[in-house]
């Protein structure tokens, strides 16, 4: 257990008002967005700058207290939540909310780890730029959390994932040392790329305090909602726009009906699937007319409604989920997407399974699979992950491993890779104080 002096020492660094210990104040920090994961913590600590983060980590390291970094707590795999034994602090980074000026020539910007995606988007927009990654949790998800999970979202097909936007970062390691590479150099071949190592490390290798990001120039886009009867047909339609795709999102019938019930937005087509495609530049009307079911967003209201039909599925599925909610985030090679859709759908045709919804980032080969059962038996989840592994896919396309999937990591990573990852973890955090239980399987 932590010495009794630990919390007072931390309070003297960050100020007592930024150390929460009362159960009613910490409950929202120790329960995840899905409600499926919850834990306990000695305290929630809210440092105001990188130096305070470093001092808190040194105190925790000296006391044998674990540190669970947390941004907006919108992660979907339980990674920002401590486990049940209460020998940890949640380190909330939301006060690190500085936003630097945007370089008008390069489009580079520096950003505190606690800045939300929506704040960054507004900042970029005001200067005539855009941020390349976008996702529905934008009002709460932080840039630090998005780097730590290497978030994906709706624009990966056009702009790549989070790591592609990251030019450098500042982070505090488990020993309290600070690493910093914020110069935004286009070229720097001086050894291991520690910035990229921290992208997707889920708070297990360091606490990210600041990030240097590359913005992109905004481009005019058109938004089309199409109806189709199979995943393969959706891929063919989207492939017709190759090179011009900013987004290509697929929603199955159950998903669109669920989101329509919750939002009140009408379902446009009676087809089995709806495909939302965002196209850069002018639309080719002949191409559009060749599609049997397709409608072009004519104004801002149409765009908002089309996007809501896609983006509000997670929330809608959660509203309607009475029981244990299962959420998987898988990717396979695009050529396997149609067949895995059919295999997963057949597998989930069981009396104890309900609210089956499949949707996701079509051209990334990424499906989100959500369903509800009465028990938290993981047999079906494992069977789906095995189908993914058999096709050379990933058991976590964009949400990370968190507390949810360490035991299944071997389905996507070889023994040699897991051993190498353990070696890196052991070198940077030998006492294992950063986010224990997350990402790597227990020995
Ligand atoms: P948290 O949930 O607080 O933390 C996530 C992980 O990062 C944890 O392991 C935590 O320890 C670590 N972490 C957080 N901050 C730091 C830091 N500063 N330094 C080191 N480690 C840190 N994800 C996608 O990829 N694509 C989507 O399209 C998408 N859509 C979503 C839609 C909804 C409605 C919701 C609720 C979630 C969605 N997500 C999506 C998941 C989630 O928003 C992302 O994983 C996001 O990157 C998490 O950011 P966060 O600040 O909330 O991080
Ligand atoms: C999305 O693309 O909407 C998300 O990643 C969230 C989810 O999987 O529910
Ligand atoms: Zn997603």
Tab-separated table of C-alpha atoms and ligand atoms in Angstrom:
chain	number	residue	atom	x	y	z
A	1	UNK	CA	0.000	0.000	0.000
A	2	UNK	CA	1.034	3.598	-0.544
A	3	UNK	CA	2.659	5.438	2.353
A	4	UNK	CA	0.271	7.921	4.002
A	5	UNK	CA	2.533	10.761	2.889
A	6	UNK	CA	2.011	10.150	-0.854
A	7	UNK	CA	-1.224	12.080	-1.369
A	8	UNK	CA	-0.149	15.062	0.776
A	9	UNK	CA	3.117	15.196	-1.203
A	10	UNK	CA	1.177	15.173	-4.488
A	11	UNK	CA	-1.170	17.861	-3.152
A	12	UNK	CA	1.776	20.094	-2.365
A	13	UNK	CA	2.814	19.857	-6.033
A	14	UNK	CA	-0.501	20.356	-7.849
A	15	UNK	CA	-2.552	22.093	-5.140
A	16	UNK	CA	-5.063	20.328	-2.896
A	17	UNK	CA	-7.949	21.538	-5.083
A	18	UNK	CA	-6.568	19.431	-7.933
A	19	UNK	CA	-6.457	16.208	-5.927
A	20	UNK	CA	-9.853	14.512	-5.717
A	21	UNK	CA	-10.343	11.771	-3.169
A	22	UNK	CA	-14.041	11.744	-2.289
A	23	UNK	CA	-15.778	8.715	-3.874
A	24	UNK	CA	-18.550	10.846	-5.387
A	25	UNK	CA	-15.950	13.039	-7.107
A	26	UNK	CA	-13.776	10.255	-8.471
A	27	UNK	CA	-16.528	7.905	-9.655
A	28	UNK	CA	-16.701	9.339	-13.195
A	29	UNK	CA	-12.905	9.006	-13.536
A	30	UNK	CA	-12.810	5.358	-12.491
A	31	UNK	CA	-15.683	4.200	-14.713
A	32	UNK	CA	-15.247	4.017	-18.474
A	33	UNK	CA	-17.510	5.411	-21.219
A	34	UNK	CA	-19.200	2.043	-21.779
A	35	UNK	CA	-19.829	1.460	-18.085
A	36	UNK	CA	-18.328	-2.005	-18.506
A	37	UNK	CA	-15.029	-1.191	-16.772
A	38	UNK	CA	-14.630	0.329	-13.358
A	39	UNK	CA	-11.891	0.381	-10.775
A	40	UNK	CA	-10.681	2.230	-7.739
A	41	UNK	CA	-8.042	4.893	-7.138
A	42	UNK	CA	-6.311	6.543	-4.191
A	43	UNK	CA	-7.012	9.870	-5.882
A	44	UNK	CA	-7.578	11.668	-9.151
A	45	UNK	CA	-4.706	14.079	-9.714
A	46	UNK	CA	-5.052	17.017	-12.118
A	47	UNK	CA	-1.613	18.535	-12.817
A	48	UNK	CA	-1.407	21.881	-14.617
A	49	UNK	CA	1.850	21.486	-16.557
A	50	UNK	CA	4.541	19.000	-17.577
A	51	UNK	CA	6.752	19.829	-14.611
A	52	UNK	CA	3.925	18.949	-12.218
A	53	UNK	CA	3.321	15.716	-14.152
A	54	UNK	CA	7.002	14.824	-13.726
A	55	UNK	CA	6.990	15.594	-10.004
A	56	UNK	CA	3.817	13.556	-9.443
A	57	UNK	CA	5.297	10.600	-11.319
A	58	UNK	CA	8.497	10.771	-9.264
A	59	UNK	CA	6.476	10.762	-6.035
A	60	UNK	CA	4.384	7.819	-7.265
A	61	UNK	CA	7.468	5.901	-8.415
A	62	UNK	CA	9.129	6.403	-5.031
A	63	UNK	CA	5.955	5.257	-3.223
A	64	UNK	CA	5.231	2.267	-5.479
A	65	UNK	CA	1.957	3.842	-6.601
A	66	UNK	CA	0.721	3.175	-10.150
A	67	UNK	CA	-0.249	5.956	-12.523
A	68	UNK	CA	-3.196	5.686	-14.927
A	69	UNK	CA	-3.065	8.501	-17.489
A	70	UNK	CA	-6.462	9.757	-18.563
A	71	UNK	CA	-7.688	12.263	-21.145
A	72	UNK	CA	-11.367	12.528	-22.014
A	73	UNK	CA	-12.135	8.976	-20.806
A	74	UNK	CA	-13.872	8.192	-24.104
A	75	UNK	CA	-11.752	5.105	-24.820
A	76	UNK	CA	-13.809	1.996	-25.530
A	77	UNK	CA	-11.470	-0.723	-24.195
A	78	UNK	CA	-11.154	0.272	-20.523
A	79	UNK	CA	-7.580	1.576	-20.910
A	80	UNK	CA	-8.054	4.811	-18.983
A	81	UNK	CA	-9.463	3.121	-15.884
A	82	UNK	CA	-7.470	1.736	-12.923
A	83	UNK	CA	-8.022	-1.864	-11.929
A	84	UNK	CA	-9.760	-2.848	-8.734
A	85	UNK	CA	-6.914	-2.676	-6.234
A	86	UNK	CA	-6.685	0.941	-5.179
A	87	UNK	CA	-2.917	1.444	-5.236
A	88	UNK	CA	-3.035	3.845	-8.150
A	89	UNK	CA	-3.799	7.424	-9.005
A	90	UNK	CA	-5.680	8.530	-12.091
A	91	UNK	CA	-3.617	11.270	-13.721
A	92	UNK	CA	-6.119	13.468	-15.531
A	93	UNK	CA	-4.391	15.561	-18.189
A	94	UNK	CA	-7.305	17.835	-19.100
A	95	UNK	CA	-5.710	20.959	-17.556
A	96	UNK	CA	-2.882	20.762	-20.109
A	97	UNK	CA	-4.947	22.747	-22.579
A	98	UNK	CA	-2.526	25.168	-24.234
A	99	UNK	CA	-2.833	25.711	-27.978
A	100	UNK	CA	0.029	27.356	-29.877
A	101	UNK	CA	-0.189	29.642	-32.888
A	102	UNK	CA	-0.469	27.890	-36.238
A	103	UNK	CA	2.536	28.304	-38.521
A	104	UNK	CA	0.976	29.873	-41.619
A	105	UNK	CA	3.565	28.326	-43.942
A	106	UNK	CA	3.897	24.787	-42.626
A	107	UNK	CA	0.518	24.304	-40.915
A	108	UNK	CA	2.226	23.047	-37.775
A	109	UNK	CA	0.727	23.618	-34.329
A	110	UNK	CA	1.647	22.653	-30.778
A	111	UNK	CA	-1.063	21.394	-28.519
A	112	UNK	CA	-1.324	20.482	-24.834
A	113	UNK	CA	-2.275	16.854	-24.219
A	114	UNK	CA	-5.587	17.885	-22.643
A	115	UNK	CA	-6.870	19.932	-25.583
A	116	UNK	CA	-10.021	18.318	-26.936
A	117	UNK	CA	-10.308	17.408	-30.599
A	118	UNK	CA	-13.163	19.928	-30.995
A	119	UNK	CA	-11.017	22.724	-29.510
A	120	UNK	CA	-8.207	21.904	-31.931
A	121	UNK	CA	-10.665	21.774	-34.840
A	122	UNK	CA	-12.024	25.236	-33.991
A	123	UNK	CA	-8.483	26.615	-33.606
A	124	UNK	CA	-7.397	25.164	-36.958
A	125	UNK	CA	-10.554	26.280	-38.739
A	126	UNK	CA	-10.169	29.878	-37.564
A	127	UNK	CA	-6.724	29.990	-39.216
A	128	UNK	CA	-7.847	28.361	-42.486
A	129	UNK	CA	-6.605	24.860	-41.688
A	130	UNK	CA	-8.132	21.539	-40.644
A	131	UNK	CA	-7.050	18.645	-38.468
A	132	UNK	CA	-6.741	15.375	-40.386
A	133	UNK	CA	-8.375	13.055	-37.837
A	134	UNK	CA	-12.010	13.314	-36.841
A	135	UNK	CA	-14.261	11.160	-34.655
A	136	UNK	CA	-17.634	11.384	-32.968
A	137	UNK	CA	-16.244	11.783	-29.425
A	138	UNK	CA	-14.609	15.086	-30.505
A	139	UNK	CA	-16.069	17.183	-27.672
A	140	UNK	CA	-14.364	15.085	-24.976
A	141	UNK	CA	-11.547	13.059	-26.570
A	142	UNK	CA	-8.187	14.742	-25.977
A	143	UNK	CA	-5.204	15.022	-28.271
A	144	UNK	CA	-3.050	13.185	-25.694
A	145	UNK	CA	-5.543	10.313	-25.556
A	146	UNK	CA	-5.813	10.223	-29.330
A	147	UNK	CA	-2.042	9.968	-29.695
A	148	UNK	CA	-1.864	7.357	-26.915
A	149	UNK	CA	-4.469	5.222	-28.732
A	150	UNK	CA	-3.351	6.146	-32.266
A	151	UNK	CA	-6.993	6.984	-32.956
A	152	UNK	CA	-8.497	6.404	-36.368
A	153	UNK	CA	-11.962	7.763	-37.104
A	154	UNK	CA	-13.795	8.787	-40.235
A	155	UNK	CA	-11.016	10.328	-42.343
A	156	UNK	CA	-8.339	7.624	-42.248
A	157	UNK	CA	-8.995	6.727	-45.889
A	158	UNK	CA	-7.963	10.275	-46.830
A	159	UNK	CA	-5.537	11.390	-44.129
A	160	UNK	CA	-4.263	8.357	-42.248
A	161	UNK	CA	-4.444	7.670	-38.517
A	162	UNK	CA	-3.355	9.867	-35.632
A	163	UNK	CA	0.319	8.897	-35.798
A	164	UNK	CA	0.506	10.334	-39.309
A	165	UNK	CA	-0.418	13.807	-38.028
A	166	UNK	CA	2.114	13.694	-35.159
A	167	UNK	CA	5.443	15.438	-35.790
A	168	UNK	CA	6.778	15.215	-32.267
A	169	UNK	CA	5.819	15.182	-28.638
A	170	UNK	CA	6.788	15.799	-25.059
A	171	UNK	CA	6.292	13.007	-22.537
A	172	UNK	CA	7.208	12.148	-18.966
A	173	UNK	CA	8.678	8.682	-18.536
A	174	UNK	CA	8.135	6.369	-15.574
A	175	UNK	CA	11.326	7.638	-13.889
A	176	UNK	CA	10.134	11.253	-14.091
A	177	UNK	CA	12.513	12.151	-16.946
A	178	UNK	CA	11.037	14.309	-19.714
A	179	UNK	CA	11.624	13.521	-23.395
A	180	UNK	CA	10.865	16.295	-25.842
A	181	UNK	CA	10.942	16.461	-29.651
A	182	UNK	CA	8.767	19.412	-30.520
A	183	UNK	CA	10.844	21.097	-33.236
A	184	UNK	CA	8.664	19.818	-36.101
A	185	UNK	CA	11.701	18.971	-38.237
A	186	UNK	CA	10.795	17.409	-41.570
A	187	UNK	CA	13.945	15.298	-41.355
A	188	UNK	CA	15.620	13.823	-38.287
A	189	UNK	CA	17.318	10.445	-38.629
A	190	UNK	CA	19.051	10.382	-35.273
A	191	UNK	CA	18.128	7.005	-33.931
A	192	UNK	CA	14.967	5.389	-32.618
A	193	UNK	CA	11.736	7.305	-33.234
A	194	UNK	CA	10.483	7.694	-29.666
A	195	UNK	CA	7.565	9.856	-30.794
A	196	UNK	CA	6.138	7.088	-32.944
A	197	UNK	CA	6.855	4.528	-30.199
A	198	UNK	CA	4.565	6.463	-27.882
A	199	UNK	CA	1.794	6.677	-30.498
A	200	UNK	CA	-0.529	3.795	-29.648
A	201	UNK	CA	1.289	2.949	-26.387
A	202	UNK	CA	-1.922	3.487	-24.338
A	203	UNK	CA	-0.277	5.192	-21.384
A	204	UNK	CA	2.060	2.261	-20.712
A	205	UNK	CA	5.374	3.863	-21.744
A	206	UNK	CA	5.029	7.531	-20.837
A	207	UNK	CA	2.606	10.329	-20.094
A	208	UNK	CA	2.202	12.595	-23.109
A	209	UNK	CA	2.089	16.246	-22.096
A	210	UNK	CA	2.380	18.137	-25.395
A	211	UNK	CA	2.200	17.262	-29.083
A	212	UNK	CA	3.440	18.913	-32.313
A	213	UNK	CA	0.882	18.298	-35.047
A	214	UNK	CA	0.653	18.755	-38.787
A	215	UNK	CA	-2.601	20.305	-40.008
A	216	UNK	CA	-4.042	19.858	-43.494
A	217	UNK	CA	-5.583	22.323	-45.927
A	218	UNK	CA	-9.410	22.149	-46.039
A	219	UNK	CA	-10.849	20.761	-49.243
A	220	UNK	CA	-14.344	21.151	-50.647
A	221	UNK	CA	-16.210	17.856	-50.376
A	222	UNK	CA	-19.573	16.416	-51.380
A	223	UNK	CA	-21.464	13.940	-49.228
A	224	UNK	CA	-23.404	11.058	-50.766
A	225	UNK	CA	-25.553	8.499	-48.998
A	226	UNK	CA	-26.001	5.343	-51.050
A	227	UNK	CA	-27.992	2.176	-50.449
A	228	UNK	CA	-26.687	-1.266	-51.368
A	229	UNK	CA	-27.309	-4.943	-50.704
A	230	UNK	CA	-23.915	-6.344	-49.723
A	231	UNK	CA	-20.553	-5.363	-48.266
A	232	UNK	CA	-18.939	-6.317	-51.555
A	233	UNK	CA	-21.249	-3.979	-53.452
A	234	UNK	CA	-20.393	-1.183	-51.009
A	235	UNK	CA	-16.677	-1.757	-51.597
A	236	UNK	CA	-17.251	-1.626	-55.360
A	237	UNK	CA	-19.213	1.630	-55.117
A	238	UNK	CA	-16.583	3.265	-52.886
A	239	UNK	CA	-13.762	1.974	-55.101
A	240	UNK	CA	-15.308	3.939	-57.956
A	241	UNK	CA	-14.196	7.086	-56.103
A	242	UNK	CA	-10.638	5.953	-55.342
A	243	UNK	CA	-8.248	8.874	-55.006
A	244	UNK	CA	-11.120	11.236	-54.160
A	245	UNK	CA	-12.394	9.582	-50.971
A	246	UNK	CA	-12.333	11.604	-47.745
A	247	UNK	CA	-14.558	9.078	-45.933
A	248	UNK	CA	-16.361	5.803	-46.712
A	249	UNK	CA	-18.545	4.573	-43.863
A	250	UNK	CA	-20.839	1.564	-43.853
A	251	UNK	CA	-23.909	0.979	-41.678
A	252	UNK	CA	-25.947	-2.205	-41.663
A	253	UNK	CA	-29.740	-2.349	-41.520
A	254	UNK	CA	-29.987	-2.905	-37.761
A	255	UNK	CA	-27.579	-0.017	-37.164
A	256	UNK	CA	-29.439	2.515	-39.267
A	257	UNK	CA	-32.801	1.525	-37.784
A	258	UNK	CA	-31.385	1.789	-34.265
A	259	UNK	CA	-29.917	5.253	-34.858
A	260	UNK	CA	-33.112	6.373	-36.588
A	261	UNK	CA	-35.215	5.286	-33.598
A	262	UNK	CA	-32.994	7.220	-31.199
A	263	UNK	CA	-32.439	10.377	-33.302
A	264	UNK	CA	-35.755	10.571	-35.155
A	265	UNK	CA	-33.936	10.922	-38.494
A	266	UNK	CA	-35.709	8.944	-41.228
A	267	UNK	CA	-33.976	5.936	-42.801
A	268	UNK	CA	-33.392	6.948	-46.434
A	269	UNK	CA	-33.453	3.551	-48.208
A	270	UNK	CA	-34.928	0.105	-47.669
A	271	UNK	CA	-31.609	-1.528	-48.619
A	272	UNK	CA	-29.579	-3.840	-46.350
A	273	UNK	CA	-26.743	-1.325	-46.098
A	274	UNK	CA	-26.245	2.421	-46.176
A	275	UNK	CA	-22.901	3.736	-47.418
A	276	UNK	CA	-21.853	7.273	-46.593
A	277	UNK	CA	-19.178	8.576	-48.916
A	278	UNK	CA	-17.438	11.922	-48.686
A	279	UNK	CA	-15.864	12.866	-51.986
A	280	UNK	CA	-13.185	15.487	-52.495
A	281	UNK	CA	-13.900	17.986	-55.272
A	282	UNK	CA	-16.818	18.069	-57.671
A	283	UNK	CA	-19.172	15.168	-57.978
A	284	UNK	CA	-19.499	13.296	-61.259
A	285	UNK	CA	-23.281	13.303	-61.688
A	286	UNK	CA	-23.237	10.530	-64.290
A	287	UNK	CA	-21.424	8.321	-61.757
A	288	UNK	CA	-23.974	9.230	-59.097
A	289	UNK	CA	-26.910	8.505	-61.411
A	290	UNK	CA	-25.467	5.088	-62.191
A	291	UNK	CA	-26.102	4.095	-58.576
A	292	UNK	CA	-29.509	2.565	-57.937
A	293	UNK	CA	-29.984	4.200	-54.536
A	294	UNK	CA	-28.066	7.390	-53.852
A	295	UNK	CA	-28.758	10.846	-52.560
A	296	UNK	CA	-26.491	13.877	-52.458
A	297	UNK	CA	-26.458	16.167	-49.425
A	298	UNK	CA	-27.843	19.454	-50.754
A	299	UNK	CA	-27.237	21.685	-47.733
A	300	UNK	CA	-25.772	21.838	-44.235
A	301	UNK	CA	-28.854	20.220	-42.729
A	302	UNK	CA	-28.587	17.192	-45.042
A	303	UNK	CA	-24.889	16.861	-44.211
A	304	UNK	CA	-25.638	17.022	-40.502
A	305	UNK	CA	-28.370	14.381	-40.779
A	306	UNK	CA	-26.286	12.041	-42.958
A	307	UNK	CA	-23.373	12.248	-40.537
A	308	UNK	CA	-25.677	11.813	-37.527
A	309	UNK	CA	-26.976	8.556	-39.024
A	310	UNK	CA	-23.403	7.288	-38.940
A	311	UNK	CA	-21.825	9.033	-35.965
A	312	UNK	CA	-24.595	8.513	-33.445
A	313	UNK	CA	-24.702	4.718	-33.765
A	314	UNK	CA	-22.450	4.154	-30.736
A	315	UNK	CA	-24.662	6.307	-28.560
A	316	UNK	CA	-27.876	4.855	-30.037
A	317	UNK	CA	-26.695	1.267	-29.555
A	318	UNK	CA	-25.762	2.100	-25.946
A	319	UNK	CA	-29.200	3.647	-25.306
A	320	UNK	CA	-30.940	0.497	-26.510
A	321	UNK	CA	-28.543	-2.016	-24.935
A	322	UNK	CA	-30.347	-3.652	-22.024
A	323	UNK	CA	-27.922	-6.348	-20.902
A	324	UNK	CA	-24.210	-6.939	-21.356
A	325	UNK	CA	-22.927	-4.880	-24.263
A	326	UNK	CA	-20.177	-6.494	-26.365
A	327	UNK	CA	-18.088	-4.190	-28.559
A	328	UNK	CA	-15.402	-5.361	-30.958
A	329	UNK	CA	-13.257	-3.326	-33.316
A	330	UNK	CA	-11.724	-5.485	-35.998
A	331	UNK	CA	-9.965	-5.068	-39.316
A	332	UNK	CA	-9.227	-7.495	-42.135
A	333	UNK	CA	-7.780	-7.100	-45.626
A	334	UNK	CA	-10.436	-5.394	-47.772
A	335	UNK	CA	-10.777	-8.510	-49.919
A	336	UNK	CA	-11.961	-10.419	-46.787
A	337	UNK	CA	-14.467	-7.875	-45.528
A	338	UNK	CA	-17.534	-9.258	-47.264
A	339	UNK	CA	-16.904	-12.828	-46.148
A	340	UNK	CA	-16.116	-11.914	-42.553
A	341	UNK	CA	-19.300	-9.853	-42.403
A	342	UNK	CA	-21.278	-12.904	-43.457
A	343	UNK	CA	-19.429	-15.224	-41.052
A	344	UNK	CA	-19.893	-12.888	-38.089
A	345	UNK	CA	-23.573	-12.373	-38.905
A	346	UNK	CA	-24.150	-16.147	-39.044
A	347	UNK	CA	-22.219	-16.702	-35.822
A	348	UNK	CA	-24.355	-14.169	-33.982
A	349	UNK	CA	-27.632	-15.746	-35.130
A	350	UNK	CA	-28.200	-17.265	-31.690
A	351	UNK	CA	-31.214	-17.000	-29.389
A	352	UNK	CA	-29.181	-15.411	-26.569
A	353	UNK	CA	-27.800	-12.658	-28.828
A	354	UNK	CA	-29.686	-9.453	-29.628
A	355	UNK	CA	-29.099	-5.883	-30.871
A	356	UNK	CA	-26.468	-7.037	-33.392
A	357	UNK	CA	-25.092	-4.005	-35.216
A	358	UNK	CA	-22.160	-3.914	-37.634
A	359	UNK	CA	-20.852	-0.648	-38.958
A	360	UNK	CA	-17.548	1.014	-39.569
A	361	UNK	CA	-14.844	2.440	-41.696
A	362	UNK	CA	-15.397	0.471	-44.905
A	363	UNK	CA	-12.289	1.236	-46.915
A	364	UNK	CA	-10.035	0.709	-43.850
A	365	UNK	CA	-11.391	-2.852	-43.712
A	366	UNK	CA	-12.593	-1.928	-40.208
A	367	UNK	CA	-15.879	-3.121	-38.700
A	368	UNK	CA	-17.256	-2.277	-35.289
A	369	UNK	CA	-19.315	-5.224	-34.085
A	370	UNK	CA	-21.747	-4.590	-31.299
A	371	UNK	CA	-24.217	-6.980	-29.697
A	372	UNK	CA	-25.982	-7.611	-26.413
A	373	UNK	CA	-26.330	-10.735	-24.277
A	374	UNK	CA	-27.519	-11.435	-20.740
A	375	UNK	CA	-24.158	-12.658	-19.463
A	376	UNK	CA	-20.591	-11.487	-19.886
A	377	UNK	CA	-19.556	-14.850	-21.322
A	378	UNK	CA	-16.850	-14.074	-23.903
A	379	UNK	CA	-17.227	-17.217	-26.032
A	380	UNK	CA	-18.745	-15.359	-28.984
A	381	UNK	CA	-16.250	-12.477	-28.757
A	382	UNK	CA	-13.394	-14.979	-28.889
A	383	UNK	CA	-14.950	-16.830	-31.808
A	384	UNK	CA	-15.170	-13.543	-33.748
A	385	UNK	CA	-11.570	-12.634	-32.920
A	386	UNK	CA	-10.478	-16.074	-34.120
A	387	UNK	CA	-12.285	-15.517	-37.429
A	388	UNK	CA	-10.349	-12.260	-37.715
A	389	UNK	CA	-7.018	-13.899	-36.904
A	390	UNK	CA	-7.620	-16.643	-39.461
A	391	UNK	CA	-7.878	-13.933	-42.126
A	392	UNK	CA	-4.694	-12.153	-41.041
A	393	UNK	CA	-6.705	-9.316	-39.501
A	394	UNK	CA	-6.334	-7.213	-36.369
A	395	UNK	CA	-8.293	-7.752	-33.152
A	396	UNK	CA	-8.054	-4.020	-32.516
A	397	UNK	CA	-8.163	-1.796	-35.563
A	398	UNK	CA	-8.308	1.590	-33.838
A	399	UNK	CA	-9.478	1.496	-30.207
A	400	UNK	CA	-6.407	-0.172	-28.725
A	401	UNK	CA	-6.026	-3.143	-26.418
A	402	UNK	CA	-6.761	-1.575	-23.022
A	403	UNK	CA	-7.958	-3.870	-20.258
A	404	UNK	CA	-10.262	-5.579	-22.749
A	405	UNK	CA	-7.926	-7.480	-25.033
A	406	UNK	CA	-4.445	-8.258	-23.598
A	407	UNK	CA	-5.329	-11.950	-23.329
A	408	UNK	CA	-6.129	-12.021	-27.058
A	409	UNK	CA	-3.068	-10.104	-28.256
A	410	UNK	CA	-1.492	-13.345	-29.488
A	411	UNK	CA	-4.221	-13.553	-32.129
A	412	UNK	CA	-2.744	-10.518	-33.898
A	413	UNK	CA	0.879	-10.478	-32.688
A	414	UNK	CA	3.509	-13.218	-32.741
A	415	UNK	CA	5.299	-14.479	-29.633
A	416	UNK	CA	8.440	-12.696	-30.803
A	417	UNK	CA	6.567	-9.412	-31.179
A	418	UNK	CA	4.979	-9.709	-27.725
A	419	UNK	CA	8.397	-10.501	-26.231
A	420	UNK	CA	9.881	-7.431	-27.947
A	421	UNK	CA	7.043	-5.293	-26.599
A	422	UNK	CA	7.666	-6.664	-23.095
A	423	UNK	CA	11.334	-5.768	-23.507
A	424	UNK	CA	10.475	-2.177	-24.400
A	425	UNK	CA	8.050	-1.916	-21.482
A	426	UNK	CA	10.638	-3.366	-19.108
A	427	UNK	CA	13.307	-0.929	-20.298
A	428	UNK	CA	11.143	2.195	-19.992
A	429	UNK	CA	9.054	1.223	-16.973
A	430	UNK	CA	10.901	-1.519	-15.066
A	431	UNK	CA	8.662	-1.273	-11.993
A	432	UNK	CA	5.528	-1.370	-14.161
A	433	UNK	CA	3.921	1.715	-12.615
A	434	UNK	CA	2.402	3.100	-15.829
A	435	UNK	CA	-1.080	1.764	-16.566
A	436	UNK	CA	-0.624	-1.757	-15.186
A	437	UNK	CA	-2.778	-4.464	-16.752
A	438	UNK	CA	-3.229	-2.517	-19.989
A	439	UNK	CA	-2.035	-3.711	-23.408
A	440	UNK	CA	0.334	-6.566	-22.473
A	441	UNK	CA	-0.945	-9.895	-21.145
A	442	UNK	CA	-0.090	-10.692	-17.517
A	443	UNK	CA	2.910	-13.038	-17.128
B	1	LIG	P1	-8.882	8.202	-22.723
B	1	LIG	O1	-10.099	7.401	-22.943
B	1	LIG	O2	-8.855	9.068	-21.513
B	1	LIG	O3	-7.605	7.232	-22.685
B	1	LIG	C1	-7.403	6.290	-23.703
B	1	LIG	C2	-6.027	5.635	-23.500
B	1	LIG	O4	-4.993	6.592	-23.671
B	1	LIG	C3	-5.810	5.056	-22.111
B	1	LIG	O5	-5.002	3.917	-22.209
B	1	LIG	C4	-5.075	6.158	-21.364
B	1	LIG	O6	-4.270	5.689	-20.304
B	1	LIG	C5	-4.223	6.747	-22.475
B	1	LIG	N1	-3.966	8.185	-22.331
B	1	LIG	C6	-4.876	9.200	-22.329
B	1	LIG	N2	-4.240	10.387	-22.264
B	1	LIG	C7	-2.910	10.118	-22.226
B	1	LIG	C8	-1.745	10.928	-22.147
B	1	LIG	N3	-1.809	12.251	-22.135
B	1	LIG	N4	-0.538	10.312	-22.121
B	1	LIG	C9	-0.442	8.947	-22.171
B	1	LIG	N5	-1.520	8.151	-22.217
B	1	LIG	C10	-2.741	8.724	-22.275
B	1	LIG	N6	-11.800	5.902	-31.595
B	1	LIG	C11	-11.306	5.809	-32.851
B	1	LIG	O7	-10.133	5.468	-33.013
B	1	LIG	N7	-12.085	6.080	-33.940
B	1	LIG	C12	-13.373	6.472	-33.814
B	1	LIG	O8	-14.065	6.688	-34.803
B	1	LIG	C13	-13.911	6.614	-32.500
B	1	LIG	N8	-15.179	7.034	-32.318
B	1	LIG	C14	-15.679	7.114	-31.064
B	1	LIG	C15	-17.010	7.512	-30.891
B	1	LIG	C16	-17.559	7.578	-29.626
B	1	LIG	C17	-18.993	8.023	-29.467
B	1	LIG	C18	-16.770	7.241	-28.503
B	1	LIG	C19	-17.337	7.325	-27.111
B	1	LIG	C20	-15.446	6.853	-28.651
B	1	LIG	C21	-14.901	6.778	-29.927
B	1	LIG	N9	-13.577	6.377	-30.125
B	1	LIG	C22	-13.068	6.295	-31.398
B	1	LIG	C23	-12.739	5.997	-28.981
B	1	LIG	C24	-12.013	7.183	-28.283
B	1	LIG	O9	-12.668	8.405	-28.517
B	1	LIG	C25	-10.570	7.273	-28.740
B	1	LIG	O10	-9.877	6.111	-28.350
B	1	LIG	C26	-9.805	8.485	-28.207
B	1	LIG	O11	-8.557	8.532	-28.809
B	1	LIG	C27	-9.632	8.474	-26.693
B	1	LIG	O12	-9.229	9.768	-26.261
B	1	LIG	P2	-9.412	10.169	-24.724
B	1	LIG	O13	-8.781	11.505	-24.499
B	1	LIG	O14	-10.822	10.062	-24.325
B	1	LIG	O15	-8.536	9.054	-24.012
B	2	LIG	C1	-16.963	4.762	-34.433
B	2	LIG	O1	-16.363	4.620	-35.492
B	2	LIG	O2	-18.083	5.304	-34.365
B	2	LIG	C2	-16.311	4.283	-33.209
B	2	LIG	O3	-15.025	3.851	-33.328
B	2	LIG	C3	-17.088	4.009	-32.017
B	2	LIG	C4	-17.579	2.582	-31.871
B	2	LIG	O4	-16.898	1.640	-32.230
B	2	LIG	O5	-18.661	2.415	-31.320
B	3	LIG	ZN1	-14.486	3.740	-35.451
